[in-house]
PDB file of C-alpha atoms in Angstrom:
ATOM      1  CA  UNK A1121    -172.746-127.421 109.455  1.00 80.00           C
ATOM      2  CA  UNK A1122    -171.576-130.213 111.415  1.00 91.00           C
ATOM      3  CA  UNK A1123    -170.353-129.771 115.207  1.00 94.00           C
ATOM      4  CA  UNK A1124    -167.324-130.691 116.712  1.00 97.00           C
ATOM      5  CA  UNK A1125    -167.125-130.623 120.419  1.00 97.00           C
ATOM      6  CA  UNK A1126    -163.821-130.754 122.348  1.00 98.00           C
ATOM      7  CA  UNK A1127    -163.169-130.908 126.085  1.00 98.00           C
ATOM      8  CA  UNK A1128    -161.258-129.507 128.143  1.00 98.00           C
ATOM      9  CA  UNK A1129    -161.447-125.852 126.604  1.00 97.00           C
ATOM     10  CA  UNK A1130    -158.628-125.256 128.958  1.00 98.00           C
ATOM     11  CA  UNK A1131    -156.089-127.360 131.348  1.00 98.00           C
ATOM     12  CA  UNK A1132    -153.153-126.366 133.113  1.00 98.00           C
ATOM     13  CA  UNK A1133    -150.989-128.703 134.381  1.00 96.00           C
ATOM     14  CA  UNK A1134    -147.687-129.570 136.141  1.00 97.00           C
ATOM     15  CA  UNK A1135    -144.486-131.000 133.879  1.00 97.00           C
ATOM     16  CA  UNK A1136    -144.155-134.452 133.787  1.00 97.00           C
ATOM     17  CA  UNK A1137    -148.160-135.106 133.994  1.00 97.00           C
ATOM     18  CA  UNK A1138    -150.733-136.366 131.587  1.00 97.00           C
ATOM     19  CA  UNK A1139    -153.535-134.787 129.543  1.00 98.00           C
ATOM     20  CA  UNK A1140    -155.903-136.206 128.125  1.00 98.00           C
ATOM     21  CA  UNK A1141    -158.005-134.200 125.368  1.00 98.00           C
ATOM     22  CA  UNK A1142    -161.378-135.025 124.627  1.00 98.00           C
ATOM     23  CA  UNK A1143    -162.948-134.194 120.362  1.00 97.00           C
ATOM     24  CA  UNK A1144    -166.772-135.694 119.873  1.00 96.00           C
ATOM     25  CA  UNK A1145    -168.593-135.420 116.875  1.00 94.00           C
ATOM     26  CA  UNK A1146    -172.218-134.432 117.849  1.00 94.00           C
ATOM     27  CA  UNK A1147    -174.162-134.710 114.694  1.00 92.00           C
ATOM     28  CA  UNK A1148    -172.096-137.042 112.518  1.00 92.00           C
ATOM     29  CA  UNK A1149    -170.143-140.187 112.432  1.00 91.00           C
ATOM     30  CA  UNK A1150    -166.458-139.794 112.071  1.00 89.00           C
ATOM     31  CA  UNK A1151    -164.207-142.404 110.999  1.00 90.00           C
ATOM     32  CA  UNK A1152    -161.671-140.033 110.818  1.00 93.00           C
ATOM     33  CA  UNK A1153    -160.777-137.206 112.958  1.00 95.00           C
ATOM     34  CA  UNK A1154    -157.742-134.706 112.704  1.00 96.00           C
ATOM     35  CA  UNK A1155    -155.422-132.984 115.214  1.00 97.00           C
ATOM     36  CA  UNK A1156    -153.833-129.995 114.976  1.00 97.00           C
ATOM     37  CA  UNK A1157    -151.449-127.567 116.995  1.00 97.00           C
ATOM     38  CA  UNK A1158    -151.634-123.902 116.501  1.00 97.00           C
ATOM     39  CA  UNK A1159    -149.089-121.594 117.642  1.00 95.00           C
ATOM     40  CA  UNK A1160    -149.768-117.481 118.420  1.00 92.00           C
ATOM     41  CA  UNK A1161    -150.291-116.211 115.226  1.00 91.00           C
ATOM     42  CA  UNK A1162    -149.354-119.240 113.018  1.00 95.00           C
ATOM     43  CA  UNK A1163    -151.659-121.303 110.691  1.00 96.00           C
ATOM     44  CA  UNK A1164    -152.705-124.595 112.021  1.00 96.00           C
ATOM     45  CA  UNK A1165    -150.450-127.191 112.269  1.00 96.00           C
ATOM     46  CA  UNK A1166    -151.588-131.171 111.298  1.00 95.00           C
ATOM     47  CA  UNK A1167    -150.399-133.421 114.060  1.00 97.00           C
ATOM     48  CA  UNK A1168    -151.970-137.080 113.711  1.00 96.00           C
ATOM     49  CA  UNK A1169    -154.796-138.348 111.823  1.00 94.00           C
ATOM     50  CA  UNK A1170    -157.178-140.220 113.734  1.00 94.00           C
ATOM     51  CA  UNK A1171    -158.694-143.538 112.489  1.00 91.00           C
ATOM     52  CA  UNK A1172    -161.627-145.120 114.181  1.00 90.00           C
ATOM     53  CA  UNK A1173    -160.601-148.851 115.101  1.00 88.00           C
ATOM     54  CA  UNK A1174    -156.883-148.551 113.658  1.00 89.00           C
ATOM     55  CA  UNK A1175    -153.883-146.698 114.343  1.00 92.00           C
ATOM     56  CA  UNK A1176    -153.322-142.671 113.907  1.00 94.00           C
ATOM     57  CA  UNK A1177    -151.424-141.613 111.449  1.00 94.00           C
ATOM     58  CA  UNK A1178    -148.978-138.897 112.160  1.00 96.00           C
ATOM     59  CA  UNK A1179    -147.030-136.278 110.720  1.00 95.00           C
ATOM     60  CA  UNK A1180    -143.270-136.150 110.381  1.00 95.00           C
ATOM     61  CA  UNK A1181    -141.987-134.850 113.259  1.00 95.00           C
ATOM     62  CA  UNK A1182    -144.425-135.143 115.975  1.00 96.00           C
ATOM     63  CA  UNK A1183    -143.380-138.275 118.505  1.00 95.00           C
ATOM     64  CA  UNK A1184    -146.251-140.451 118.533  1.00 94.00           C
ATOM     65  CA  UNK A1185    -145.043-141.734 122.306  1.00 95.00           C
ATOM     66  CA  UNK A1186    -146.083-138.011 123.121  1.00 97.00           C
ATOM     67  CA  UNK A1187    -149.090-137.662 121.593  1.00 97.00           C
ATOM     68  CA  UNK A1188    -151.092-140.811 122.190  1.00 97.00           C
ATOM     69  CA  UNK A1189    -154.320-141.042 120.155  1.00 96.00           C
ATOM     70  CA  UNK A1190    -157.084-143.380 120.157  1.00 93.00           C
ATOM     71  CA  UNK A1191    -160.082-143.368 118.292  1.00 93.00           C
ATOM     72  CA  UNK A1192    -162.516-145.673 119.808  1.00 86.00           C
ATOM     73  CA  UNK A1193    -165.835-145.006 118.279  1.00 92.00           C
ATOM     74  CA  UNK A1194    -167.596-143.278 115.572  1.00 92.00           C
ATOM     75  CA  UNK A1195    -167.763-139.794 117.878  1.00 94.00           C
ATOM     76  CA  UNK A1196    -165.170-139.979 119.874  1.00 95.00           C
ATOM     77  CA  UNK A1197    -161.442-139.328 119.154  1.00 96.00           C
ATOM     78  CA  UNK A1198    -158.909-138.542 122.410  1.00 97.00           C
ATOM     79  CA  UNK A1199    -155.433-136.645 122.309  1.00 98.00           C
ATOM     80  CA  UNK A1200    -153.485-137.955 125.370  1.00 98.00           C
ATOM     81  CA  UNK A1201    -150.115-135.143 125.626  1.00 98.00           C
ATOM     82  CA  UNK A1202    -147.859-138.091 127.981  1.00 97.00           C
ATOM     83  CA  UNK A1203    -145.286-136.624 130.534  1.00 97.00           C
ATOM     84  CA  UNK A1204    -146.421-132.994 129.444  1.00 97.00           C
ATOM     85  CA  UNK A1205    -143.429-129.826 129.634  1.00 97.00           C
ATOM     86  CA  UNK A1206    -143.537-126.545 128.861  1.00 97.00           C
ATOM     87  CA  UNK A1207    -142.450-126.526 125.015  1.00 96.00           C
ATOM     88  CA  UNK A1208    -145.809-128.915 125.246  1.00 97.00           C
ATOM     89  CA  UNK A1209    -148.196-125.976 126.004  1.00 97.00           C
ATOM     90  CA  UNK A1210    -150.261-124.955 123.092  1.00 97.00           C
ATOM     91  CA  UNK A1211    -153.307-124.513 121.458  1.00 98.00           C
ATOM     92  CA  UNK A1212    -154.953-127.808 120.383  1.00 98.00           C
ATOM     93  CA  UNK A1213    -157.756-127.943 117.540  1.00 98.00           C
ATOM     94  CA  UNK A1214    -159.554-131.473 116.411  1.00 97.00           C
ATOM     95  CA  UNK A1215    -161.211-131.464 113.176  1.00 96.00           C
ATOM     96  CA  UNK A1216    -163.606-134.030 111.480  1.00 94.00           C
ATOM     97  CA  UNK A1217    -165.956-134.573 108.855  1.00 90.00           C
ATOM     98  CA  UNK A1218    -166.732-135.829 105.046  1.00 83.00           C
ATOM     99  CA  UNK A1219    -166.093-133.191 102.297  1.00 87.00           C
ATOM    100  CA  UNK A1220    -165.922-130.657 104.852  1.00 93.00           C
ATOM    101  CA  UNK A1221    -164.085-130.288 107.844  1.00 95.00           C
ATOM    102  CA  UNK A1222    -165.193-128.990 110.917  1.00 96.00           C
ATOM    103  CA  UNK A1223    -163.620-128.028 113.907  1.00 97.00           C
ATOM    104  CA  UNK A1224    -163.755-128.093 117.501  1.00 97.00           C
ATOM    105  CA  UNK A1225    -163.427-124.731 119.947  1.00 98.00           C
ATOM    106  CA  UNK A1226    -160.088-125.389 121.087  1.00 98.00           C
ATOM    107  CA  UNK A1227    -158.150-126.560 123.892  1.00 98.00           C
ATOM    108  CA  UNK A1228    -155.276-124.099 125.369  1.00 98.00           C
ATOM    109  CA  UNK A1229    -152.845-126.559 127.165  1.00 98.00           C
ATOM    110  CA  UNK A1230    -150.505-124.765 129.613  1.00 98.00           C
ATOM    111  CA  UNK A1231    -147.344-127.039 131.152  1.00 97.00           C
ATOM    112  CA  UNK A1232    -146.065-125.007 134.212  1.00 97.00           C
TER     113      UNK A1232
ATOM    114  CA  UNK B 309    -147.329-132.187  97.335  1.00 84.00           C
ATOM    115  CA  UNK B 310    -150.195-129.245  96.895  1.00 89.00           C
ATOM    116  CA  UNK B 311    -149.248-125.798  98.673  1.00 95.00           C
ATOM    117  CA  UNK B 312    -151.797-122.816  99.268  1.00 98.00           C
ATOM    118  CA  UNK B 313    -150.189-119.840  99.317  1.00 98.00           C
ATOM    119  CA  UNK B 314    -151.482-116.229 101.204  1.00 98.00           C
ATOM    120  CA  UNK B 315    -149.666-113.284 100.373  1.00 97.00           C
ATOM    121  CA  UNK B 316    -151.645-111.014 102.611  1.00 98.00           C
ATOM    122  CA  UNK B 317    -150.439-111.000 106.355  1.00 97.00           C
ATOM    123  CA  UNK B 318    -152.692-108.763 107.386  1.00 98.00           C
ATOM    124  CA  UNK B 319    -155.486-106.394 105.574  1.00 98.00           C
ATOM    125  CA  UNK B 320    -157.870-103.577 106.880  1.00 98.00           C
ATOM    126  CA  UNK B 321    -161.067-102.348 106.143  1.00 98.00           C
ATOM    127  CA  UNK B 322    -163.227 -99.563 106.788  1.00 98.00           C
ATOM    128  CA  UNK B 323    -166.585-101.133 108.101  1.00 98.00           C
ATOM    129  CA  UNK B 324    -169.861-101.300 105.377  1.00 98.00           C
ATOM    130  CA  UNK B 325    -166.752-101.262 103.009  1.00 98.00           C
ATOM    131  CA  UNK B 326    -165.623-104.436 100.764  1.00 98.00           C
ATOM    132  CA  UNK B 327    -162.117-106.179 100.934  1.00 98.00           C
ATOM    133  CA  UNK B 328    -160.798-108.877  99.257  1.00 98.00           C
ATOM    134  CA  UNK B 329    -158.513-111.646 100.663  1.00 98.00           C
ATOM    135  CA  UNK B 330    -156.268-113.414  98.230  1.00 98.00           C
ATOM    136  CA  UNK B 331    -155.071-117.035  97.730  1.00 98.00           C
ATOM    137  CA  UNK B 332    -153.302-119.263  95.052  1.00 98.00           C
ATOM    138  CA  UNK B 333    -152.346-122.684  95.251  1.00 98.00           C
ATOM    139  CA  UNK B 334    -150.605-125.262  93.713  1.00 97.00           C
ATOM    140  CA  UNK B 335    -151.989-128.565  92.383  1.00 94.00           C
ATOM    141  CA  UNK B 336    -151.263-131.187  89.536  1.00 92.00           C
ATOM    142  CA  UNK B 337    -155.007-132.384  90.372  1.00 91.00           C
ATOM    143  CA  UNK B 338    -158.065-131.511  88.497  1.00 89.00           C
ATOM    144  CA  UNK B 339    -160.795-132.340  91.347  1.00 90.00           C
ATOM    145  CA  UNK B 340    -160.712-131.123  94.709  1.00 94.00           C
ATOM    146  CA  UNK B 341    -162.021-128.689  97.030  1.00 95.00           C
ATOM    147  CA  UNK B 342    -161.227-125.360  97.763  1.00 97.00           C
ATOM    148  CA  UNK B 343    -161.983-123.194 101.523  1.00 98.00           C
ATOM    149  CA  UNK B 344    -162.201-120.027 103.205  1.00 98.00           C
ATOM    150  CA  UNK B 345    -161.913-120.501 107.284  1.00 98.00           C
ATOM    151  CA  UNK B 346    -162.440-117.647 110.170  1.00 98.00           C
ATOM    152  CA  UNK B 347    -160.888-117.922 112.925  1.00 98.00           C
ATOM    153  CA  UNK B 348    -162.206-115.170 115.327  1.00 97.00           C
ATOM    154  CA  UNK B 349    -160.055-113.964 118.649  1.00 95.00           C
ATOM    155  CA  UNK B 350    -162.280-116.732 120.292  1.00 95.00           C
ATOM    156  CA  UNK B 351    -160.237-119.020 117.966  1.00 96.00           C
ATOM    157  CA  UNK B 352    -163.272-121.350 117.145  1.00 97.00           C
ATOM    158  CA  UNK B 353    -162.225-122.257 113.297  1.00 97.00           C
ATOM    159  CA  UNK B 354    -165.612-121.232 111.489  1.00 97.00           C
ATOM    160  CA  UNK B 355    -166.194-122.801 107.735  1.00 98.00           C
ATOM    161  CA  UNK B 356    -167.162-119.128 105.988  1.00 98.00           C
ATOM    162  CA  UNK B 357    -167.300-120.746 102.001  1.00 98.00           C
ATOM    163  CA  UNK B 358    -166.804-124.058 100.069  1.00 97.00           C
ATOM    164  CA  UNK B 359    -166.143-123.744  96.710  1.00 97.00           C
ATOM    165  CA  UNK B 360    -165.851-127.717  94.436  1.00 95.00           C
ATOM    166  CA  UNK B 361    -163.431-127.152  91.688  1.00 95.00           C
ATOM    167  CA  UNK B 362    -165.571-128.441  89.253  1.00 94.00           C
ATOM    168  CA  UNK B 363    -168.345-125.744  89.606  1.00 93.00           C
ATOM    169  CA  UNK B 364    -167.850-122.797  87.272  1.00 89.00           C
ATOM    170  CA  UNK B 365    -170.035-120.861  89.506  1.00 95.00           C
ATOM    171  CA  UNK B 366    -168.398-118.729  91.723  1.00 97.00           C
ATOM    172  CA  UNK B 367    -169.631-120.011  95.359  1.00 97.00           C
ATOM    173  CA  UNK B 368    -171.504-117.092  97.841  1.00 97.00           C
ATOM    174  CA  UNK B 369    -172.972-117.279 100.979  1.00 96.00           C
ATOM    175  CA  UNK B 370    -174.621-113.846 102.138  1.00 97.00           C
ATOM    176  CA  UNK B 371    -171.933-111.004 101.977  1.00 98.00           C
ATOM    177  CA  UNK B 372    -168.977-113.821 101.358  1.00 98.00           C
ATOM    178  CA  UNK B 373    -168.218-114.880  97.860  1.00 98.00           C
ATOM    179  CA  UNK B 374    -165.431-116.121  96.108  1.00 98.00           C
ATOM    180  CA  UNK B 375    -163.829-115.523  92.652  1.00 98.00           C
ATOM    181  CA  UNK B 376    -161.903-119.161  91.598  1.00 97.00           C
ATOM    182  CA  UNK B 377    -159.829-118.848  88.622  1.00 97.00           C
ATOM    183  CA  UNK B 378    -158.823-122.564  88.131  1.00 96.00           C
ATOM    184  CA  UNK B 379    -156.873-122.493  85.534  1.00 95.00           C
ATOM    185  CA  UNK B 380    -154.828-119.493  87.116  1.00 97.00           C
ATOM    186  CA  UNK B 381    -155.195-121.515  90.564  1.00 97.00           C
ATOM    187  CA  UNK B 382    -156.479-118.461  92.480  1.00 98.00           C
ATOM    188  CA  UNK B 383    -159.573-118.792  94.953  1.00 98.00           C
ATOM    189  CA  UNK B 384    -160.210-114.674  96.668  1.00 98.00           C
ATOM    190  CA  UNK B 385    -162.482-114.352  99.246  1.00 98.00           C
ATOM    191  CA  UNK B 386    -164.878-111.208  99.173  1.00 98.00           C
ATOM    192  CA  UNK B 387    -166.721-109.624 101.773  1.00 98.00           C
ATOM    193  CA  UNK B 388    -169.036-107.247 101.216  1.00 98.00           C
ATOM    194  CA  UNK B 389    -170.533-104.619 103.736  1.00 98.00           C
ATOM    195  CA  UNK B 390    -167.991-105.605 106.381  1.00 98.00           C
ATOM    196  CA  UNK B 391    -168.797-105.694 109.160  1.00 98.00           C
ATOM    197  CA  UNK B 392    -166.803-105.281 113.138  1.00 98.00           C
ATOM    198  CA  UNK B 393    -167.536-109.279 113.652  1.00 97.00           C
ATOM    199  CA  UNK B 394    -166.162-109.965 110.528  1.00 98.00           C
ATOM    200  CA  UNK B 395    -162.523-109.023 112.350  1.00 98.00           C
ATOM    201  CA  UNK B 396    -160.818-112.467 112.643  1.00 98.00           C
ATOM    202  CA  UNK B 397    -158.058-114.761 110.930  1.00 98.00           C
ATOM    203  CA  UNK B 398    -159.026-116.277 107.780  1.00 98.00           C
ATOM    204  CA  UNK B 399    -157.530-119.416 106.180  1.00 98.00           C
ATOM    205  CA  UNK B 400    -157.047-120.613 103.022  1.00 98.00           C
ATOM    206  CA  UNK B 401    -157.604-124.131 102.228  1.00 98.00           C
ATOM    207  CA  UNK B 402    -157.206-127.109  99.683  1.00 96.00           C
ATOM    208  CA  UNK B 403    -158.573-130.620 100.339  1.00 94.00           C
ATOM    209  CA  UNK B 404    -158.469-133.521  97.155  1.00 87.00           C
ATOM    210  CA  UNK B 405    -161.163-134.915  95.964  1.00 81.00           C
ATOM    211  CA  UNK B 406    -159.670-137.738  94.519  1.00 73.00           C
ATOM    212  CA  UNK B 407    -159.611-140.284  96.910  1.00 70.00           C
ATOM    213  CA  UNK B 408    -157.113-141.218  99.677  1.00 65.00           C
ATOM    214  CA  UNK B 409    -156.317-138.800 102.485  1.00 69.00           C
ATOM    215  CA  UNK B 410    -158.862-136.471 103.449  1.00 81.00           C
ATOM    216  CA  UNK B 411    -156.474-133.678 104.693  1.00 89.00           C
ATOM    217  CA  UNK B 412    -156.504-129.909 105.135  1.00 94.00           C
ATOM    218  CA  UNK B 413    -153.432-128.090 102.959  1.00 95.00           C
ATOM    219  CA  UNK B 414    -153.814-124.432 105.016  1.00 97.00           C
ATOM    220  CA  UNK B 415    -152.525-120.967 104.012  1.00 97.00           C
ATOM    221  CA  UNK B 416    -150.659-119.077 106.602  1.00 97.00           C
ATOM    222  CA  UNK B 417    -153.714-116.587 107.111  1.00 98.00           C
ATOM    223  CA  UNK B 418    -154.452-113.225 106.692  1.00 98.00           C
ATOM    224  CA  UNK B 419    -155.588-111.130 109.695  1.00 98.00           C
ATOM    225  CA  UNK B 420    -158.889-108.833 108.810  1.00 98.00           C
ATOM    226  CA  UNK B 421    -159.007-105.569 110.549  1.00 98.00           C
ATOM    227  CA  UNK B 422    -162.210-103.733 110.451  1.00 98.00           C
ATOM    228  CA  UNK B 423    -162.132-100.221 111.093  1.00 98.00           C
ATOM    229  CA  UNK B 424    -165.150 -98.340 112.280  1.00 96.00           C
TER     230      UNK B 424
END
């Protein structure tokens, strides 16, 4: 299958800061890209869908302010959490490919 | 709107023994695309089956297969042999295949035990 790769695995950071979230697709070309939000023990959550050279879409709910995504190239979608807090700290998951999506390994955001 | 629906919180099996995961789900369309994920403790999401909705055939990869019912809009997952890696999360989920968005409909999960 394809892979997903997705940087930092893990970031802790202080309220009120940025984070900026790193998903590449190694082996494919993306024009779209997904993120997701997974709470302990919950089913994944869409956030925004990622379109190379346009604007994300995103779901109803999530503040797109907050979440700031950008979609530069074929490979490379970014998750930017502005002005982070606690409630913020989560497990974030990007996903991309054709007829079937694949995922990236994660990244655990903690807000202190 | 299409829903996939996992009655199973959680299941258990006895390892080299099989178990069955169950799903439904709910669509007015005729093509689309039908998935079991794992999502080990690691919480990588790992693609275990793929099954297209307009294959009869039941889809099987290894000790994994599926049985999809379409017209009862049922998709289990089977594993055979289980075995102590096969311990993880697993997802249902529905993606069209007719054109537009290209989004992931997931199940709430069922968490696989496997006993030794």
């Amino acid at each position: 299958g394809a892979v997903v790769s997705q940087h930092p695995s893990r970031v802790i950071c202080k309220s009120g800061t940025s984070v900026k979230i790193e998903c590449r697709s190694l082996d494919f070309q993306a024009t779209t890209m997904f993120w997701y939000r997974q709470f302990p023990k919950q089913s994944l959550m869409l956030m925004a869908t990622s379109n190379e050279g346009s604007k994300a879409t995103y779901e109803q709910g999530v503040e797109k302010d907050k979440f700031l995504i950008n979609h530069a190239s074929l490979t490379l979608s970014t998750l930017t959490v502005t002005s982070a807090h606690p409630e913020d700290s989560s497990f974030y998951i990007c996903g991309g490919g054709t007829d079937t999506q694949y995922f990236g390994p994660g990244t655990r955001l903690t807000v202190l | 709107a299409q829903t996939v629906t996992q009655s199973q919180p959680e299941m258990s099996v006895q390892e080299a023994e099989t178990v069955t995961l169950s799903c439904t789900y709910d669509t007015s369309e005729s093509d689309y695309y039908l998935f079991w994920y794992k999502q080990p403790p690691s919480r990588q999401m790992i693609l275990v089956i793929r099954q297209e909705a307009y294959k009869q055939q039941n889809a099987t990869e290894n000790r994994f297969s599926v049985n999809f019912q379409k017209a009862a809009k049922s998709f289990s997952l089977k594993i055979s042999d289980s075995q102590l890696g096969d311990a993880a999360m697993y997802f249902c989920a529905y993606k069209t295949r007719q054109g537009g968005s290209e989004k992931l409909v997931f199940g709430k999960g069922t968490k696989l035990t496997v006993n030794p």
